[in-house]
Short mmCIF file of C-alpha atoms in Angstrom, two decimals:
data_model
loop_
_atom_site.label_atom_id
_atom_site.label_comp_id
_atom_site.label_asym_id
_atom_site.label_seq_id
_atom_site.Cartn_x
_atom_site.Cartn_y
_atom_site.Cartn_z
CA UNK A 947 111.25 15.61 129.55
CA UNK A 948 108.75 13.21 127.30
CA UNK A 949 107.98 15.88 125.06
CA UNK A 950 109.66 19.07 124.11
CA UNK A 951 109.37 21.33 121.19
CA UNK A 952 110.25 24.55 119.90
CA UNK A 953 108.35 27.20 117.72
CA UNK A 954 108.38 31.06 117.14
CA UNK A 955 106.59 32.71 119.70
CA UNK A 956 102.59 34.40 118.81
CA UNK A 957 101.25 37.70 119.98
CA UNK A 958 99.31 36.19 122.53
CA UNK A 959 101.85 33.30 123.89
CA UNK A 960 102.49 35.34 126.84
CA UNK A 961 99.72 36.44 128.29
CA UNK A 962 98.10 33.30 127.97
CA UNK A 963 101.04 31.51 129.84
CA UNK A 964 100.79 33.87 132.70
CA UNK A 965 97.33 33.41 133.51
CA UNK A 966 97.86 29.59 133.62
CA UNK A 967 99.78 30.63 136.17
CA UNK A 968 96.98 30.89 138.13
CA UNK A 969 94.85 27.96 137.17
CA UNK A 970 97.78 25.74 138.83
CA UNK A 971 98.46 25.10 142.52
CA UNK A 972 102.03 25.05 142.25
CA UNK A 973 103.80 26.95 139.53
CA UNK A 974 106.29 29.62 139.33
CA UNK A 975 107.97 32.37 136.86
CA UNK A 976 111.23 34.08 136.73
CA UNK A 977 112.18 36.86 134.34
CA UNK A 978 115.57 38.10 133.93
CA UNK A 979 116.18 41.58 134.17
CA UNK A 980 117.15 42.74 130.83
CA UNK A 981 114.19 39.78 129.45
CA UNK A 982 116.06 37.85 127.51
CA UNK A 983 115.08 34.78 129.01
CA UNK A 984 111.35 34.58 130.71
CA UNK A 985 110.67 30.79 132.60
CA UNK A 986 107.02 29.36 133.32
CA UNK A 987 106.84 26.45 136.02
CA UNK A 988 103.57 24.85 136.13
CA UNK A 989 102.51 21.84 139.03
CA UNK A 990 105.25 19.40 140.64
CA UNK A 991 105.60 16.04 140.02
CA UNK A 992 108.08 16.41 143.32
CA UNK A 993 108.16 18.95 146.28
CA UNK A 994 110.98 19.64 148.82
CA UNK A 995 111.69 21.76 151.27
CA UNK A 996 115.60 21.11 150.68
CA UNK A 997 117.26 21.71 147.66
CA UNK A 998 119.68 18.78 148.91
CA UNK A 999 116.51 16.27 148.30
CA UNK A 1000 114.95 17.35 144.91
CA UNK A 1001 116.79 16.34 141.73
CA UNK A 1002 115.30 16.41 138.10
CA UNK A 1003 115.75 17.74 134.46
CA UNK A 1004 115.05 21.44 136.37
CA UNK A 1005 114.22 22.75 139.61
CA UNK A 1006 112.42 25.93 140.72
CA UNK A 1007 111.84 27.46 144.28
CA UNK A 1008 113.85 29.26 147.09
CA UNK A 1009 115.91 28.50 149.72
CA UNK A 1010 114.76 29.80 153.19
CA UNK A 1011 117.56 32.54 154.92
CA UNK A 1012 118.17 30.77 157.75
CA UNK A 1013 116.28 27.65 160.14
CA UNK A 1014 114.35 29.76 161.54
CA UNK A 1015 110.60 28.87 161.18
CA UNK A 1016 108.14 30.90 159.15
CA UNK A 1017 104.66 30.44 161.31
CA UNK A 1018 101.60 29.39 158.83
CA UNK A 1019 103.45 28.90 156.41
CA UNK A 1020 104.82 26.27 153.45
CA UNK A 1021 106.28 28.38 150.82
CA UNK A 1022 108.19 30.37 153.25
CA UNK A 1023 110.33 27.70 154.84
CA UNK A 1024 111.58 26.54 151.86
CA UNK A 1025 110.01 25.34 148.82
CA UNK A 1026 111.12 23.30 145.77
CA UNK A 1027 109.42 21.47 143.10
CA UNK A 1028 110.20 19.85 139.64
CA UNK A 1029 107.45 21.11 137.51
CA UNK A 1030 105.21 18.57 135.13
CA UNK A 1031 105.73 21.56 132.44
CA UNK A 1032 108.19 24.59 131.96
CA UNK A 1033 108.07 26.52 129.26
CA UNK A 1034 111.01 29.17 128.13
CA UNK A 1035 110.59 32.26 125.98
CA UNK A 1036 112.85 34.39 124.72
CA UNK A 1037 112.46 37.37 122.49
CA UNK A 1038 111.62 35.57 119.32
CA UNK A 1039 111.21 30.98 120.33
CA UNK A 1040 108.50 29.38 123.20
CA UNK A 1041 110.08 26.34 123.86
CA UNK A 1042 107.86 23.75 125.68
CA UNK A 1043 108.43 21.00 128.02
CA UNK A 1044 106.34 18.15 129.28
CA UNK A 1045 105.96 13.92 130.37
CA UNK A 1046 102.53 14.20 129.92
CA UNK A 1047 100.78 16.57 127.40
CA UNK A 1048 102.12 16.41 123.77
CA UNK A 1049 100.00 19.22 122.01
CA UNK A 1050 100.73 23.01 123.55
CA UNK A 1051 98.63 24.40 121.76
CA UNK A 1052 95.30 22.08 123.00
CA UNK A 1053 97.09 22.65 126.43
CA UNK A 1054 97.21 26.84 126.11
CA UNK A 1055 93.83 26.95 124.99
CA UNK A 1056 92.49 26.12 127.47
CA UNK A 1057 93.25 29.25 129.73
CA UNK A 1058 90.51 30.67 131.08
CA UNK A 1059 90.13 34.62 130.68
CA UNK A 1060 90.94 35.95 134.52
CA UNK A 1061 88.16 38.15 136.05
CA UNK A 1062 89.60 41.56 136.76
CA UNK A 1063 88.65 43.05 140.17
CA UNK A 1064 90.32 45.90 141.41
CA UNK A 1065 92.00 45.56 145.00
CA UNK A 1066 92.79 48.37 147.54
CA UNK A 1067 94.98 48.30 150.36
CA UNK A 1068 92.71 48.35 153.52
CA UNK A 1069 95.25 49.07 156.60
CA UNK A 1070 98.64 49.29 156.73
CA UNK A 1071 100.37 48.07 160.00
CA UNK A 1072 104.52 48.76 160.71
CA UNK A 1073 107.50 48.14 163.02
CA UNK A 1074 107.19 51.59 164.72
CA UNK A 1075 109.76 51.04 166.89
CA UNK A 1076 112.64 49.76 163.94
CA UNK A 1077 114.68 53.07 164.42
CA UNK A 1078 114.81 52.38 168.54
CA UNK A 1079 116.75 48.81 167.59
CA UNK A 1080 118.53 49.75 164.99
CA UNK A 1081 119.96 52.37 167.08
CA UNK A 1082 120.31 49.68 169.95
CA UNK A 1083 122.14 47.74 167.45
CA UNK A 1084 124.58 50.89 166.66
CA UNK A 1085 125.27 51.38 169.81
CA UNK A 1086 126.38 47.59 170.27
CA UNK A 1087 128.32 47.84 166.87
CA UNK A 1088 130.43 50.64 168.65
CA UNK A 1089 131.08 48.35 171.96
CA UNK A 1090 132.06 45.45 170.39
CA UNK A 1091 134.75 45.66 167.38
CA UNK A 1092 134.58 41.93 166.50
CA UNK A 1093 130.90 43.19 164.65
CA UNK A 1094 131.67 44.97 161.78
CA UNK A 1095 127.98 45.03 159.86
CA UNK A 1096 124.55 43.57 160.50
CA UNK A 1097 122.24 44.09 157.68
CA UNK A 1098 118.66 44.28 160.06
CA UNK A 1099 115.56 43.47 158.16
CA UNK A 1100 112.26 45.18 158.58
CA UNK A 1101 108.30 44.28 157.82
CA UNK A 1102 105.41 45.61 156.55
CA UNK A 1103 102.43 44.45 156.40
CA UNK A 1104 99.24 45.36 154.00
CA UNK A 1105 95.66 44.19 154.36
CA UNK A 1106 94.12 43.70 151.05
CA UNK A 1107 90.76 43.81 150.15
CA UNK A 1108 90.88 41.50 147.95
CA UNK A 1109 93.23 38.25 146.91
CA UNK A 1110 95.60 38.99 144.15
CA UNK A 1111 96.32 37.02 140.62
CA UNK A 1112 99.75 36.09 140.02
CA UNK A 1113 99.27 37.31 136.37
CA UNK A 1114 98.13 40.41 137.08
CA UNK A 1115 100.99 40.92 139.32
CA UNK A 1116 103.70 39.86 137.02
CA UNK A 1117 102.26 42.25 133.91
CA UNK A 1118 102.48 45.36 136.27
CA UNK A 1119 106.05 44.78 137.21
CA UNK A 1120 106.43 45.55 134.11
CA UNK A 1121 107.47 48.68 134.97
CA UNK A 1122 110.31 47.74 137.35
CA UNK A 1123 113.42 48.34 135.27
CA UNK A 1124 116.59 46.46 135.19
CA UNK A 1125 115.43 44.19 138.18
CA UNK A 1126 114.74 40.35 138.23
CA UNK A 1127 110.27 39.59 138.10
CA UNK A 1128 110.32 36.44 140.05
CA UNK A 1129 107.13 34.88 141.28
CA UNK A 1130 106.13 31.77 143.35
CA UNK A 1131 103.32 30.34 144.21
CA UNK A 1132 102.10 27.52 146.65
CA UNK A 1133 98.46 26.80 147.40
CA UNK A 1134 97.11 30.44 148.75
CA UNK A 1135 101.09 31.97 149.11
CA UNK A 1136 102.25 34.08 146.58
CA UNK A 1137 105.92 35.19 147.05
CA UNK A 1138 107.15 38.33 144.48
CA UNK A 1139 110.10 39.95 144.32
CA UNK A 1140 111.66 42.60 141.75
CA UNK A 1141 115.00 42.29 143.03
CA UNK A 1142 117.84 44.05 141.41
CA UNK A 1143 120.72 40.83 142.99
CA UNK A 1144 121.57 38.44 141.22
CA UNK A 1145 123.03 35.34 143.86
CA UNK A 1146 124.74 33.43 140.94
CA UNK A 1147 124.39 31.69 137.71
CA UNK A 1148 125.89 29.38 135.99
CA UNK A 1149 125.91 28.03 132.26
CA UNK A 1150 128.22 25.54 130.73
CA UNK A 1151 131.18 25.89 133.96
CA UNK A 1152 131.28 30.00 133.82
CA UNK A 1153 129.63 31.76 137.01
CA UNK A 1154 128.34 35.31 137.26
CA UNK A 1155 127.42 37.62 140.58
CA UNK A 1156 127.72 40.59 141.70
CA UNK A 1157 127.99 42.49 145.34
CA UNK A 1158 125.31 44.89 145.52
CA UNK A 1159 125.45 47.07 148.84
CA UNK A 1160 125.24 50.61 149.62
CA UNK A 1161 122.22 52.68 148.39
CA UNK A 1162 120.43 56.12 147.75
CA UNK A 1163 117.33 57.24 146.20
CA UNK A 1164 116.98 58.42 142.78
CA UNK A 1165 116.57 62.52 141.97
CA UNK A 1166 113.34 63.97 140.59
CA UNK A 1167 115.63 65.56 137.72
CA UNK A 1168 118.91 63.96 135.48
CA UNK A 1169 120.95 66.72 137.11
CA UNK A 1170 120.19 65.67 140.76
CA UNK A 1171 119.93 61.84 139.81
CA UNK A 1172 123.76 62.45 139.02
CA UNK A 1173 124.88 64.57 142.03
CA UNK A 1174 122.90 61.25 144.08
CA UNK A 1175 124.71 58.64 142.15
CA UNK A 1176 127.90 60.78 142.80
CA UNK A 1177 127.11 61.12 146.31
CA UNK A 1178 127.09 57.51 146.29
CA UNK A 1179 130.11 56.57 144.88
CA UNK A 1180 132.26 58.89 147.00
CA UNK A 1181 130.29 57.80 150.27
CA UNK A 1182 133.13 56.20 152.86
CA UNK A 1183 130.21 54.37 154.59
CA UNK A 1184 128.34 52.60 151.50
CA UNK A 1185 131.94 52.27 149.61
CA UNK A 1186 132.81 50.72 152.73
CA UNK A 1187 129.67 48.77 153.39
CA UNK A 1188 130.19 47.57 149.51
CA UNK A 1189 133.88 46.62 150.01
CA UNK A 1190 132.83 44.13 152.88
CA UNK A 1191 130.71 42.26 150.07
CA UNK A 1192 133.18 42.56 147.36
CA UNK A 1193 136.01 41.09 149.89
CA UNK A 1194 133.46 37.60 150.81
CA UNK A 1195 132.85 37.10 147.81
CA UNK A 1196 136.41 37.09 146.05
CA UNK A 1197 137.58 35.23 149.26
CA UNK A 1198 134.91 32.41 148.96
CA UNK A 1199 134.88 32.10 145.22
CA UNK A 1200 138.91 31.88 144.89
CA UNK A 1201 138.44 28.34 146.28
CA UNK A 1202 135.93 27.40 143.43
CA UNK A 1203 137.27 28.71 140.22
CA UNK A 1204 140.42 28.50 137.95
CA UNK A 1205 139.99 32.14 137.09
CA UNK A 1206 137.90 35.15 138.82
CA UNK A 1207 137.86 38.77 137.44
CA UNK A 1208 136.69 41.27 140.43
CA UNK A 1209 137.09 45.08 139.69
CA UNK A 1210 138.52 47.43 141.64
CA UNK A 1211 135.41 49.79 141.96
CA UNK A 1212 132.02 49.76 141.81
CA UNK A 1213 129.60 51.17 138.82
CA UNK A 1214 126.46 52.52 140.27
CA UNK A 1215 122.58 50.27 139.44
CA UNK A 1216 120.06 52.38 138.50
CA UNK A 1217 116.77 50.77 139.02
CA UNK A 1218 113.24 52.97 139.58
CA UNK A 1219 112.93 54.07 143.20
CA UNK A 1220 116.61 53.56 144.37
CA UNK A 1221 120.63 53.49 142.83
CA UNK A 1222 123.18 50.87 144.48
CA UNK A 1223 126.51 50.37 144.37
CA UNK A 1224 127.49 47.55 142.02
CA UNK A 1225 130.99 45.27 141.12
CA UNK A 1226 129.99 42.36 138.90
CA UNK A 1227 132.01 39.30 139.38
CA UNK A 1228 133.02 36.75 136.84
CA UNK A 1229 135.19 33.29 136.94
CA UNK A 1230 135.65 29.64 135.56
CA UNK A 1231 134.45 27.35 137.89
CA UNK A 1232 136.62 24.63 138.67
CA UNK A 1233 134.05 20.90 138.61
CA UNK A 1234 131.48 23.12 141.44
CA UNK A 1235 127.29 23.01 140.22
CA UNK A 1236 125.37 26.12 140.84
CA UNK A 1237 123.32 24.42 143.84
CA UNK A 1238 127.40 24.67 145.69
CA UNK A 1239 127.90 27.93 144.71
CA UNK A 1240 124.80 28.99 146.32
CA UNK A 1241 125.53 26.80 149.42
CA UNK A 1242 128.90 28.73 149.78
CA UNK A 1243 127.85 32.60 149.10
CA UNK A 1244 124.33 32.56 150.65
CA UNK A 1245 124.16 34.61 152.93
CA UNK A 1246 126.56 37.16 150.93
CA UNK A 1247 127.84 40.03 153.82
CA UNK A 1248 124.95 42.72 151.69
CA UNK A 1249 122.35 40.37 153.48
CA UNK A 1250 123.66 38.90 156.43
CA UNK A 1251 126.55 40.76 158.21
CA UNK A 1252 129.99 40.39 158.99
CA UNK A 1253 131.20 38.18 160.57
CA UNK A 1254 128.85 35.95 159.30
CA UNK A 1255 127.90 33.63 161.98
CA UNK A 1256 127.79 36.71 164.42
CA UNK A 1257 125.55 39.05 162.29
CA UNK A 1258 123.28 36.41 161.85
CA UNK A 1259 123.29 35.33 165.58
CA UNK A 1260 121.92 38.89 166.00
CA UNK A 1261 119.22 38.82 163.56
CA UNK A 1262 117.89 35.62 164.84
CA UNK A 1263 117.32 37.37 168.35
CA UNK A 1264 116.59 40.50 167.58
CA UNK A 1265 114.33 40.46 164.18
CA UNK A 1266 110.78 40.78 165.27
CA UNK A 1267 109.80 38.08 162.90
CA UNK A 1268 111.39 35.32 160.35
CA UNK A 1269 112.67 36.59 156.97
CA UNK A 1270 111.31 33.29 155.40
CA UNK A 1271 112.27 33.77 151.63
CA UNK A 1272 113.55 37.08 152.16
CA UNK A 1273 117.55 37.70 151.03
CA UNK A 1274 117.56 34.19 150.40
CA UNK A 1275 118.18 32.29 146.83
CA UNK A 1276 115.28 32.23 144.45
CA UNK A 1277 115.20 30.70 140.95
CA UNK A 1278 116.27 27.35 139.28
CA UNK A 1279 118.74 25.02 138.79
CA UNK A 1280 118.79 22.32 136.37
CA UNK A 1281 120.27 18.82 136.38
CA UNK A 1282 123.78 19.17 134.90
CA UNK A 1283 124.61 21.84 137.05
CA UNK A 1284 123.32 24.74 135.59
CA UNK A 1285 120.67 27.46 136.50
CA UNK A 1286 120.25 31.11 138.19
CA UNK A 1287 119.65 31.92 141.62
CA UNK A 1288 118.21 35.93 142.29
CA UNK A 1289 118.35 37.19 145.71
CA UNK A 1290 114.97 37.77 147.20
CA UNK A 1291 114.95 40.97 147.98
CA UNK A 1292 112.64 44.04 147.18
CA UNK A 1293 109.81 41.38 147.84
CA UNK A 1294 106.59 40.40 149.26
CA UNK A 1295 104.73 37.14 150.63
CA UNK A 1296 100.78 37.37 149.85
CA UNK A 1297 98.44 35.27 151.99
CA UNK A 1298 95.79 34.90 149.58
CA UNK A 1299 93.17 33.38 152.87
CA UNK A 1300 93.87 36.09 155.05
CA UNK A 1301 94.42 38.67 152.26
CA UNK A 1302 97.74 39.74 153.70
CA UNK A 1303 100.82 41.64 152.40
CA UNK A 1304 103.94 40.75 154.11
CA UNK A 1305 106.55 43.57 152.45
CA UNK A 1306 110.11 43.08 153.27
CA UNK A 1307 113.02 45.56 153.58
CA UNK A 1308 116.57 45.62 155.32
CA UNK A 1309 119.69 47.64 155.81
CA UNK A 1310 123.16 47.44 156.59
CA UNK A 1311 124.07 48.49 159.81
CA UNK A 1312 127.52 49.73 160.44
CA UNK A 1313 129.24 51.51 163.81
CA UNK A 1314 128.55 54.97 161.72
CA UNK A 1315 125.03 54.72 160.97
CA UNK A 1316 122.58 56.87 161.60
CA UNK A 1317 119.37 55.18 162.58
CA UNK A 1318 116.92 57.31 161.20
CA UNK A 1319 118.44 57.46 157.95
CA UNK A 1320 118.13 53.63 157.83
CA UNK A 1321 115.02 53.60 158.58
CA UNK A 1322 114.29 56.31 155.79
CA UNK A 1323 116.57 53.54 153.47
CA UNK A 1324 114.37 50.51 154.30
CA UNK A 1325 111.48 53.10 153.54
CA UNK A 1326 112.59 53.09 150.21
CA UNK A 1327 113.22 49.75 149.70
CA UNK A 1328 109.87 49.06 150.23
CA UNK A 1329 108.53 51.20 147.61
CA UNK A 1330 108.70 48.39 144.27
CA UNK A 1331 106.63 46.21 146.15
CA UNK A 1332 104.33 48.89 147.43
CA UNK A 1333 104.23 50.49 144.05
CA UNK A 1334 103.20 47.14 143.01
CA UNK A 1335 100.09 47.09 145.21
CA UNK A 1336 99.12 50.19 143.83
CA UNK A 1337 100.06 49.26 140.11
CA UNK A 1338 98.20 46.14 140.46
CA UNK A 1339 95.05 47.27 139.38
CA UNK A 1340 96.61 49.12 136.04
CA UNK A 1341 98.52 45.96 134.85
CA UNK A 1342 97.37 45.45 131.95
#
C-alpha cells in the first residue's frame, strides 16, 4: 500500500483500534491463538463473494461451506474484501497500512468513545428435534457401509435485546484460551468465532494444519480434567473419528508438498469448555498459494464427512438450515501467496436489525454413536459463543 509505517505499540493502541472497528461498515479482525499476531481490516476498496475474483496486497473474509444459500443475508454467502487500511500488532510493533491516509495517529484519534449498554438475551429458540435425526442418520450410517461419518450441524438461535459492538465482543473473548478471536463484519452482520482449527497457513512456501476431531468436556478438578483427557485418547470412536481426518489430510496434501511430517498419534487441545483430539501437520509446499490449499482441504472429513461428496449430499438435505460461514475458511490471504485460514467453528452470526443470535454447533456422526450424547456434544460446543453473550456485558 501508499503508505506504511512501523512504530512501537502505546498502552492505548489497542483498544482504540477495536472500537474503529465499529465506526466502519466493512472491517474485520483476526487474532491468533497464542496472540502473537493480532490483524485490523478496516472498509474495502473491493468486495467479492469469491475468493477466485478478489486479488490485492491482502485479503480478508470467509469462504461459504457449501452453495447453498444463506436467506437475508451478504456476509454469510461469502464475503471478501481488500481493506483501504490493515493494521498488524504484535506484542511489542503496530504496523500500519494505507493508499489514502498518511498520519495514524490523526487517523486513531479520531475514535469515538463507544457507549456501553448492557444486553440480555431475551428468548432462546432450538432444534428440539436434533437427537430424532441424528439418530435417523445413525440408523442410515448402519444400512449403508459406503457412509462412514457425517459431521451434522445444529442451530441456535438468541434474541437480543439489544445490538452488539464488535469491540466489546472481541475484548471479552478474551477469556477464550488457546482458540483463534476472529471477527467480521458487513453492514448490520457480525460473524464471531473462537475456534480452536486452524484450516492452513502459509508463510514463505511452509504450510501448517492440523486435524482436530473427537471431543469431551473439561473436569471441574485437574484430577478429573486428566481421567477426561485420558478417556479421550483411549476412545476407539473419537480415535477413530480423528484418524478419518488425519488420513484426508495426509492423502490430499502428499500431492502438494516436497515434504509432510504427520504423527502417529494425537496430543489432546485443551481449550475452556471442551478438550479435542489434536495431530498437527507440517510440510514444504511444492509452487501451491494458500488460497489452493484451502480449495483442496476445505471441507476437511472433522467438518464434512466421509466420503466427502456423500456426507455432504446428506447435510444439504437434511440440515434444517444453511451453515453459511460455519466450518468454512475464515481469515486472510495476501498477494504472494501467503496468509491463514481458521475454521469457523465455535461461532455465531449476529443480525444487528433483527437483534438475532444465530449460534452454531456440529458433530461427527459415526455407525456407533449414540444420539443423545451428540446432542449433549453440540451442547457443549455451543457454550464459547454462549458464554460470550453472557460475557459481553463484562468485557472490559
Amino acid at each position: 500500500m501508499q503508505y506504511t509505517f512501523t512504530r512501537p505499540l502505546k498502552s492505548n493502541d489497542e483498544h482504540s483500534l477495536l472500537v474503529m472497528l465499529d465506526t466502519y461498515a466493512i472491517s474485520a479482525y483476526f487474532e491468533t491463538p497464542n496472540q502473537d499476531k493480532k490483524l485490523f481490516a478496516y472498509g474495502a476498496e473491493k468486495i467479492s463473494n469469491d475468493f477466485n475474483n478478489i486479488n490485492g496486497e491482502i485479503i480478508f473474509g470467509g469462504q461459504q461451506f457449501n452453495q447453498t444459500y444463506f436467506k437475508d443475508s451478504v456476509l454469510m454467502n461469502g464475503f471478501w474484501f481488500l481493506p483501504t487500511i490493515y493494521v498488524e500488532l504484535t506484542e511489542s510493533s503496530l504496523t500500519f497500512h494505507s493508499e489514502t491516509i498518511n498520519d495514524f495517529d490523526s487517523w486513531l484519534i479520531k475514535t469515538k468513545q463507544l457507549l456501553k449498554q448492557q444486553v440480555s438475551i431475551l428468548n432462546t429458540q432450538d432444534e428440539e428435534d436434533w437427537s430424532t435425526r441424528t439418530q435417523m442418520l445413525i440408523t442410515d450410517l448402519n444400512s449403508d457401509a459406503e457412509v462412514k461419518k457425517v459431521v451434522f450441524g445444529r442451530q441456535r438461535q438468541n434474541q437480543l435485546s439489544r445490538p452488539l459492538y464488535a469491540a466489546n465482543l472481541i475484548m471479552a473473548l478474551s477469556v477464550q484460551q488457546n482458540t483463534y478471536h476472529v471477527v467480521l463484519k458487513n453492514q448490520n452482520e457480525l460473524f464471531v468465532s473462537a475456534t480452536p482449527e486452524r484450516l492452513v497457513k502459509v508463510s514463505s512456501g511452509y504450510l501448517e494444519t492440523a486435524a482436530l476431531a473427537g471431543t469431551i468436556n473439561r473436569g471441574l478438578t485437574p484430577s478429573e480434567d486428566q481421567l477426561l483427557g485420558e478417556s479421550l485418547l483411549s476412545s476407539v470412536k473419537n480415535r477413530q473419528e480423528h484418524a478419518y481426518v488425519v488420513h484426508e489430510l495426509k492423502q490430499k496434501l502428499q500431492t502438494m508438498t516436497t515434504c509432510l511430517d504427520v504423527p502417529e498419534t494425537p496430543i489432546l487441545l485443551k481449550n475452556k469448555q471442551v478438550q479435542h483430539l489434536y495431530t498437527p501437520i507440517n510440510g514444504k509446499l511444492a509452487q501451491y498459494g494458500i488460497t489452493d490449499i484451502m480449495t483442496a482441504l476445505h471441507p476437511t472429513p472433522a467438518l464434512g464427512g466421509v466420503p466427502k461428496a456423500l456426507a455432504l449430499a446428506y447435510i444439504n438435505a437434511h440440515e434444517k438450515q444453511p451453515r453459511g460461514l460455519f466450518a468454512s475458511p475464515i481469515g486472510y490471504y495476501t498477494g504472494s501467496g501467503d496468509g491463514e485460514f481458521a475454521v469457523g467453528i465455535r461461532s455465531m452470526l449476529i443480525n444487528q436489525t433483527t437483534r438475532i443470535a444465530t449460534l452454531f454447533a456440529g458433530a461427527g456422526i459415526v455407525a456407533d454413536s449414540i444420539a443423545e450424547e451428540e446432542y449433549e456434544e453440540t451442547g457443549l460446543k455451543f457454550e464459547p459463543m454462549q458464554q460470550l453473550l453472557k460475557d459481553y456485558n463484562h468485557g472490559e
